[in-house]
Backbone as JSON Lines, residues from 0, in Angstrom:
{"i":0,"aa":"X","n":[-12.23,-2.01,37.68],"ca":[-11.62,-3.0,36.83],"c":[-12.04,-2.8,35.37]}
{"i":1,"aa":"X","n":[-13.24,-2.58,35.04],"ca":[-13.49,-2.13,34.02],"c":[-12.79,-0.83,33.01]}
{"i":2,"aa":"X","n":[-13.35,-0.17,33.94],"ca":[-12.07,1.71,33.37],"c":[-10.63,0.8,33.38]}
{"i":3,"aa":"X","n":[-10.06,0.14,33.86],"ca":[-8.78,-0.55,33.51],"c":[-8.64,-0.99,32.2]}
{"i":4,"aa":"X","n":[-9.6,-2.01,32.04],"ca":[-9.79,-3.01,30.29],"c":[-9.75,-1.7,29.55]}
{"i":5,"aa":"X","n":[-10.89,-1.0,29.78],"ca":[-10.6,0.3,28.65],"c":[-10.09,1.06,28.3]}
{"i":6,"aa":"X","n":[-8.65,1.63,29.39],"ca":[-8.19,1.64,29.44],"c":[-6.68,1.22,28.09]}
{"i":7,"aa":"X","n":[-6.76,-0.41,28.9],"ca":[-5.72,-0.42,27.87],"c":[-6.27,-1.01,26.54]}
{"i":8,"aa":"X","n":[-7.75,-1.16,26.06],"ca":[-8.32,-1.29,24.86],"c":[-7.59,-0.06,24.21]}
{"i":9,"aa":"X","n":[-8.04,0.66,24.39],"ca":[-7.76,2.04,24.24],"c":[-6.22,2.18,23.6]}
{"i":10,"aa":"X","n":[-5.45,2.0,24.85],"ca":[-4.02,2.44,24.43],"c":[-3.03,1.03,23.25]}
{"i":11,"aa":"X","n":[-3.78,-0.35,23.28],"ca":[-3.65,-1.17,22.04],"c":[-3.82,-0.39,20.83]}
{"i":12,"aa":"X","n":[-5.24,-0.2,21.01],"ca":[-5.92,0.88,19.55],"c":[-4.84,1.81,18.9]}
{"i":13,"aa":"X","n":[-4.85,2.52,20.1],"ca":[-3.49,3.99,19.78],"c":[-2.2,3.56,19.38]}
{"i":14,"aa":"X","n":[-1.89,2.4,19.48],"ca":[-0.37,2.19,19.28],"c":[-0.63,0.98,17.98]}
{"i":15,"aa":"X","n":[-1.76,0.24,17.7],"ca":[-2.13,-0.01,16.36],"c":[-2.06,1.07,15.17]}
{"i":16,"aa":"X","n":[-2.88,1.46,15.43],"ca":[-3.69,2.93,14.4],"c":[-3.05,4.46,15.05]}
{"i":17,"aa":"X","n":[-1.73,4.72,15.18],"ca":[-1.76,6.47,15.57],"c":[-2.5,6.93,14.67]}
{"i":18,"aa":"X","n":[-2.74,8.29,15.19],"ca":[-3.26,9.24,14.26],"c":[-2.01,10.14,14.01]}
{"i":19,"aa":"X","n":[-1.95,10.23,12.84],"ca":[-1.01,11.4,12.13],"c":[-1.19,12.6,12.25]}
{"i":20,"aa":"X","n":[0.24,12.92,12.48],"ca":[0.26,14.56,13.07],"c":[-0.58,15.5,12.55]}
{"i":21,"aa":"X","n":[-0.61,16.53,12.83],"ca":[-1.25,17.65,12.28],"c":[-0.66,18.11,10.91]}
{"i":22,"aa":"X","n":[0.43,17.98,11.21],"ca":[0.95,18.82,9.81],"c":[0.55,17.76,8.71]}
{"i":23,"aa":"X","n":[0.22,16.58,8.85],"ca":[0.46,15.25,7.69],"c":[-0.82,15.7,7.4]}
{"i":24,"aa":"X","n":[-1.72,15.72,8.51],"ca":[-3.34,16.08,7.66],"c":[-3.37,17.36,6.94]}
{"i":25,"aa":"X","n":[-2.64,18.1,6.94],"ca":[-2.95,19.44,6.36],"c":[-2.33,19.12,5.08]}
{"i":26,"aa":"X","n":[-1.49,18.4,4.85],"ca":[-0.66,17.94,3.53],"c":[-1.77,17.28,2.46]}
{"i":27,"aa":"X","n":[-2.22,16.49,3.55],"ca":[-3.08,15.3,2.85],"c":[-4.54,16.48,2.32]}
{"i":28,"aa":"X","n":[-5.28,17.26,3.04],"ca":[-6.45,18.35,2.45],"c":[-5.78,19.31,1.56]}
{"i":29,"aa":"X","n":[-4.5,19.34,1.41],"ca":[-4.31,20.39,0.27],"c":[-4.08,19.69,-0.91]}
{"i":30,"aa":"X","n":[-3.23,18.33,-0.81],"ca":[-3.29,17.6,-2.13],"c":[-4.48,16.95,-2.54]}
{"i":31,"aa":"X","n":[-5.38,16.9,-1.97],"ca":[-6.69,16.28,-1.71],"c":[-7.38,17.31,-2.95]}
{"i":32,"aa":"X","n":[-7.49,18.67,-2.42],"ca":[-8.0,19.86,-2.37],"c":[-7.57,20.23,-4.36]}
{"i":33,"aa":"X","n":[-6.51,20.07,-4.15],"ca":[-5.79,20.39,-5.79],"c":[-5.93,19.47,-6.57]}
{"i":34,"aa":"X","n":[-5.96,18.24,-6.23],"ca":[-6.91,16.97,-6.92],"c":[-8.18,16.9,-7.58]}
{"i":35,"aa":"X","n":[-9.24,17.56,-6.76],"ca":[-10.49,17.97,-6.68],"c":[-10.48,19.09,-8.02]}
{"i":36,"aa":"X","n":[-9.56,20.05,-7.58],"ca":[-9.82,21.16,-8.62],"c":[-9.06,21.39,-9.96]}
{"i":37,"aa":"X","n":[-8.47,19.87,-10.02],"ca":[-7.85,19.51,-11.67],"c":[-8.96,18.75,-12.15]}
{"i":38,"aa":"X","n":[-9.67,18.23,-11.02],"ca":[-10.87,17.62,-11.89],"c":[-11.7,17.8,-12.56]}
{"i":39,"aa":"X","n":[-12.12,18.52,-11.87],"ca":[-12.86,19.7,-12.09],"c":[-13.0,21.11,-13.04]}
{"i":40,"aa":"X","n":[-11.66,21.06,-13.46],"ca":[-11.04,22.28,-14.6],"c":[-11.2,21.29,-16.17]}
{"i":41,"aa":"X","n":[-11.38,20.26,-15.98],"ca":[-11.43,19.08,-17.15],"c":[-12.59,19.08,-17.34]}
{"i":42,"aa":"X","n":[-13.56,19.75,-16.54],"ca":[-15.36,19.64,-17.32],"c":[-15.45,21.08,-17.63]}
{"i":43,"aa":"X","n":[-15.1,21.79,-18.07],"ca":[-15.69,23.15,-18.26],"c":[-16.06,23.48,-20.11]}
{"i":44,"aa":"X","n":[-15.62,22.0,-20.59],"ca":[-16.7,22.41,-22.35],"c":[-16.34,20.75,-22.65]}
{"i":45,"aa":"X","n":[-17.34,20.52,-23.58],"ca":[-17.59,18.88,-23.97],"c":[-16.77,18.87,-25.27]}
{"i":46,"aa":"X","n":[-16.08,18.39,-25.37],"ca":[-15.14,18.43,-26.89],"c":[-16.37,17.28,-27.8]}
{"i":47,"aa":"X","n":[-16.89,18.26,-29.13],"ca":[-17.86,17.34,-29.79],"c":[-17.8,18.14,-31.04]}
{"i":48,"aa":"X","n":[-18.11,17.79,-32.24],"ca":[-17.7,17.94,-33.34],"c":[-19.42,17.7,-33.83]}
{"i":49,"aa":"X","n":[-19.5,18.91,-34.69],"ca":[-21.3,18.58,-35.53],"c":[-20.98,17.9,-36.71]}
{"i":50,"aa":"X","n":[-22.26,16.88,-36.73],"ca":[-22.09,16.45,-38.11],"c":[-23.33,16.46,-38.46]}
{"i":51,"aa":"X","n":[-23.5,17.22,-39.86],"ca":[-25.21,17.57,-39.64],"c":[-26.36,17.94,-39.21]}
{"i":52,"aa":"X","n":[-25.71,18.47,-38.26],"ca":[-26.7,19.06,-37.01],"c":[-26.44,18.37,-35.92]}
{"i":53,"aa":"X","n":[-25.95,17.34,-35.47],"ca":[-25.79,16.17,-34.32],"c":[-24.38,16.38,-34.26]}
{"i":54,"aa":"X","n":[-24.68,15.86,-32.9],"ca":[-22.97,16.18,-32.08],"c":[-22.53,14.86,-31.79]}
{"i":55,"aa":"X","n":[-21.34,14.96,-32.21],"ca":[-20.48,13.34,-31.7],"c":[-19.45,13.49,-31.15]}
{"i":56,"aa":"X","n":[-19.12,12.92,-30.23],"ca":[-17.9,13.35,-29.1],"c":[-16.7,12.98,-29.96]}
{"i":57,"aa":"X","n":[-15.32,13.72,-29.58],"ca":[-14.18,13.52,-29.96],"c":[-13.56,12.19,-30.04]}
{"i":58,"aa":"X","n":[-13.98,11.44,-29.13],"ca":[-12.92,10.32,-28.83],"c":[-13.85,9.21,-29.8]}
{"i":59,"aa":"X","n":[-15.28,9.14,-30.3],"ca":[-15.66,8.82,-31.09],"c":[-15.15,8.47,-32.97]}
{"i":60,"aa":"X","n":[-14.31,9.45,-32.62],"ca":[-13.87,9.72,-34.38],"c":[-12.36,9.17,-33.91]}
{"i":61,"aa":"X","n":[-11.96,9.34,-33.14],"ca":[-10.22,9.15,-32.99],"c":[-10.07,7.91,-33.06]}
{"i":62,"aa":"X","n":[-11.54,6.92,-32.05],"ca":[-11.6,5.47,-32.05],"c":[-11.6,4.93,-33.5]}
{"i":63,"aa":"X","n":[-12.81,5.5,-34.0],"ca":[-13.12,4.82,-35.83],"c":[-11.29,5.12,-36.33]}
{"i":64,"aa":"X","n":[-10.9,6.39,-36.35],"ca":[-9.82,6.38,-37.18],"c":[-8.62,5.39,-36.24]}
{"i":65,"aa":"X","n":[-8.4,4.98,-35.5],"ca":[-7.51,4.24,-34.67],"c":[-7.76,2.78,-35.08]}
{"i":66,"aa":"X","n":[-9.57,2.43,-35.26],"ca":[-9.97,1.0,-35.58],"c":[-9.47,0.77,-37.08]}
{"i":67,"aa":"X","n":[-9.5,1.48,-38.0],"ca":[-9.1,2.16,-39.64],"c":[-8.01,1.17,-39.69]}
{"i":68,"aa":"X","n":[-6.94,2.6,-38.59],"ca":[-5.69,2.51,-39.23],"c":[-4.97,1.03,-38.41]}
{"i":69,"aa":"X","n":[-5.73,0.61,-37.31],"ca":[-5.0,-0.64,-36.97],"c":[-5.39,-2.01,-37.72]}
{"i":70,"aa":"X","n":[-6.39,-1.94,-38.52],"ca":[-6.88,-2.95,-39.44],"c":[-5.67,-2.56,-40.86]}
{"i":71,"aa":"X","n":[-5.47,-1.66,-40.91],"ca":[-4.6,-1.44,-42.5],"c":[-3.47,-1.67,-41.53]}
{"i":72,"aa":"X","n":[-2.92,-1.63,-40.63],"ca":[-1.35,-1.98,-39.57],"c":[-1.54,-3.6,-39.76]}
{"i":73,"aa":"X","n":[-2.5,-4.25,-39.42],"ca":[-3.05,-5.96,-39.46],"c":[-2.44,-6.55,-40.83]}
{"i":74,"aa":"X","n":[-3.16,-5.88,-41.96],"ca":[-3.29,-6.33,-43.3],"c":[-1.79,-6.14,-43.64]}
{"i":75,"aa":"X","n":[-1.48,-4.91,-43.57],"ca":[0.16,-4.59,-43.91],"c":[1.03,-6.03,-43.15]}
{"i":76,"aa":"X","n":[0.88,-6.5,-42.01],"ca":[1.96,-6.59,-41.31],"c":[1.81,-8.49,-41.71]}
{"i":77,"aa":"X","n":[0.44,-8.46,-41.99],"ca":[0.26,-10.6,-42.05],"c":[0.57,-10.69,-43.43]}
{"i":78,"aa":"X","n":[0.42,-9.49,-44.44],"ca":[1.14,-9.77,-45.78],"c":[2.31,-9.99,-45.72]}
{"i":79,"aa":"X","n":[3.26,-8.88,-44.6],"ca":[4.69,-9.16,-45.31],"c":[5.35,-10.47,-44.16]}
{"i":80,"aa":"X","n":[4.59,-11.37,-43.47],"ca":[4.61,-12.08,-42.67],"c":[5.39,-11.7,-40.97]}
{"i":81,"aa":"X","n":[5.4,-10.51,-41.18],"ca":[5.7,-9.84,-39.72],"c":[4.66,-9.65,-38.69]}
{"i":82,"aa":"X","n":[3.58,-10.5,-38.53],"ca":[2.57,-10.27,-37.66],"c":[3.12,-11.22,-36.42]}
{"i":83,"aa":"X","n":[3.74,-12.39,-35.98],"ca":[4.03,-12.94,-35.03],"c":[5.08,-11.88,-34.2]}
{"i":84,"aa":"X","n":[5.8,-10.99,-34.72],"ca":[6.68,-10.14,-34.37],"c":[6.1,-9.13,-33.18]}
{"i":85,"aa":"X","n":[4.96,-9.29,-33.66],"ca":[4.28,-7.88,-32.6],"c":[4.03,-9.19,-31.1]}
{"i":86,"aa":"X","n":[3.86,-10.09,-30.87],"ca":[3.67,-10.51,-29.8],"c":[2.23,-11.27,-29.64]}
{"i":87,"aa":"X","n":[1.69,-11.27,-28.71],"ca":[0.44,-11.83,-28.6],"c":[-0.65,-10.76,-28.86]}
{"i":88,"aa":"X","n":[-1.47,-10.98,-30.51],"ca":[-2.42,-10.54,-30.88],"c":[-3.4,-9.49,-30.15]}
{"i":89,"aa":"X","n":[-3.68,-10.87,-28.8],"ca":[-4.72,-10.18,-27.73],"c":[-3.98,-8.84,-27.14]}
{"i":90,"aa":"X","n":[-3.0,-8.88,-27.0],"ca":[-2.61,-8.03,-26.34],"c":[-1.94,-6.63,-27.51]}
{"i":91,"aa":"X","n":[-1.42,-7.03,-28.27],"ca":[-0.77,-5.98,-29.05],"c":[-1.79,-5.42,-30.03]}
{"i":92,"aa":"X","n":[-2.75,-5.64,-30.23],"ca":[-3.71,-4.87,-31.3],"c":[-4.67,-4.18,-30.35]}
{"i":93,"aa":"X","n":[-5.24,-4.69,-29.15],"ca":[-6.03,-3.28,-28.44],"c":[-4.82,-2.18,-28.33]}
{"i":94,"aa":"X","n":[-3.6,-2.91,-27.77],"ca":[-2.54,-1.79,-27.66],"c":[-2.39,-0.51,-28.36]}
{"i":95,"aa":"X","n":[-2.03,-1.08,-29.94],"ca":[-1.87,-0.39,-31.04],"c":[-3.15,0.24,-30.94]}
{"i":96,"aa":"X","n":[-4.18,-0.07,-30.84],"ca":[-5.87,1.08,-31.4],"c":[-5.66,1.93,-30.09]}
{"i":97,"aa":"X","n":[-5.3,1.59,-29.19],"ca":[-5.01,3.14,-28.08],"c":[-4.26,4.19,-27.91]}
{"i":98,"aa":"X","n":[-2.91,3.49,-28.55],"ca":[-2.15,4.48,-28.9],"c":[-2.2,5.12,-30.17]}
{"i":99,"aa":"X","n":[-2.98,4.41,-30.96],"ca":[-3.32,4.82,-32.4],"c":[-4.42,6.31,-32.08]}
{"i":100,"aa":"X","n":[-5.12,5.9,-31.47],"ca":[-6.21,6.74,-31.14],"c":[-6.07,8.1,-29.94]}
{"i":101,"aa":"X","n":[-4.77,7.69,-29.16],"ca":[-4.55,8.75,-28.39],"c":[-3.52,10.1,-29.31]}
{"i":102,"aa":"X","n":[-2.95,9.38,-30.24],"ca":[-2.02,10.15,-31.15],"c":[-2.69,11.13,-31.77]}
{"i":103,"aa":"X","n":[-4.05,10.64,-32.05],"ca":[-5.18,11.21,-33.31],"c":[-5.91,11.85,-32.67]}
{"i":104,"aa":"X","n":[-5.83,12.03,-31.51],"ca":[-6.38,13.01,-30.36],"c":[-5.61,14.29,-30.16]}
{"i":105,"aa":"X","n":[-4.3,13.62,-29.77],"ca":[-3.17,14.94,-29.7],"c":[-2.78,15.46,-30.48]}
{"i":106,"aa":"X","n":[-3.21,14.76,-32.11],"ca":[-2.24,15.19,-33.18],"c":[-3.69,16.59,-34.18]}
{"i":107,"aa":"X","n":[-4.85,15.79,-33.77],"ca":[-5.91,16.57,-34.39],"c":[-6.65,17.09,-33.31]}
{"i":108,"aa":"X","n":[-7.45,17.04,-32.45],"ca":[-7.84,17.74,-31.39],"c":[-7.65,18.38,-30.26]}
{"i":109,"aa":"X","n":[-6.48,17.97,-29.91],"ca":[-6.14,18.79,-28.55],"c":[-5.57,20.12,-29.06]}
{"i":110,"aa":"X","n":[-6.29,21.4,-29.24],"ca":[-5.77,22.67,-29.26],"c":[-5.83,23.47,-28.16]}
């Protein structure tokens, strides 16, 4: 009676949870696999810039110039009274410094 219950414990389980074919797992370790080794191709040098002898990472300078130019975007935009236009503050000025700062990445560092 027992080997029975377990039985169909067992075959509940299996028809909850199949296990996926063979071919699905081999799909899943190769995209897995090529995942791993894009990651991995992204550490092979530290993008850093000397200043004076000291090293400061890239995204360091892109931020300051992104914080810059979205404070002169601020000033420009509440002078000519077009600042309600952009939307909610909270949300549209981190916006602007990320895309400000990803531009100044692609536009000056990414070679």
């Amino acid at each position: 009676m027992n080997d029975q219950r377990c039985e169909r414990i067992h075959e509940h389980r299996a028809l909850r949870h199949p296990e996926p074919p063979p071919r699905m797992r081999g799909r899943c370790a190769r995209a897995l696999s090529c995942l791993v080794a894009a990651a991995l191709a992204g550490c092979s040098a530290s993008p850093s810039i000397s200043v004076l002898g000291a090293f400061f990472p890239d995204w360091m300078f892109c931020v300051l110039g992104a914080l810059a130019t979205t404070l002169v975007v601020r000033a420009v935009l509440g002078r000519l009274k077009y600042e309600r236009a952009l939307g909610p503050p909270v949300i549209a000025y981190p916006a602007l410094l990320l895309l400000i700062s990803l531009l100044i990445w692609l536009l000056i560092f990414n070679s």
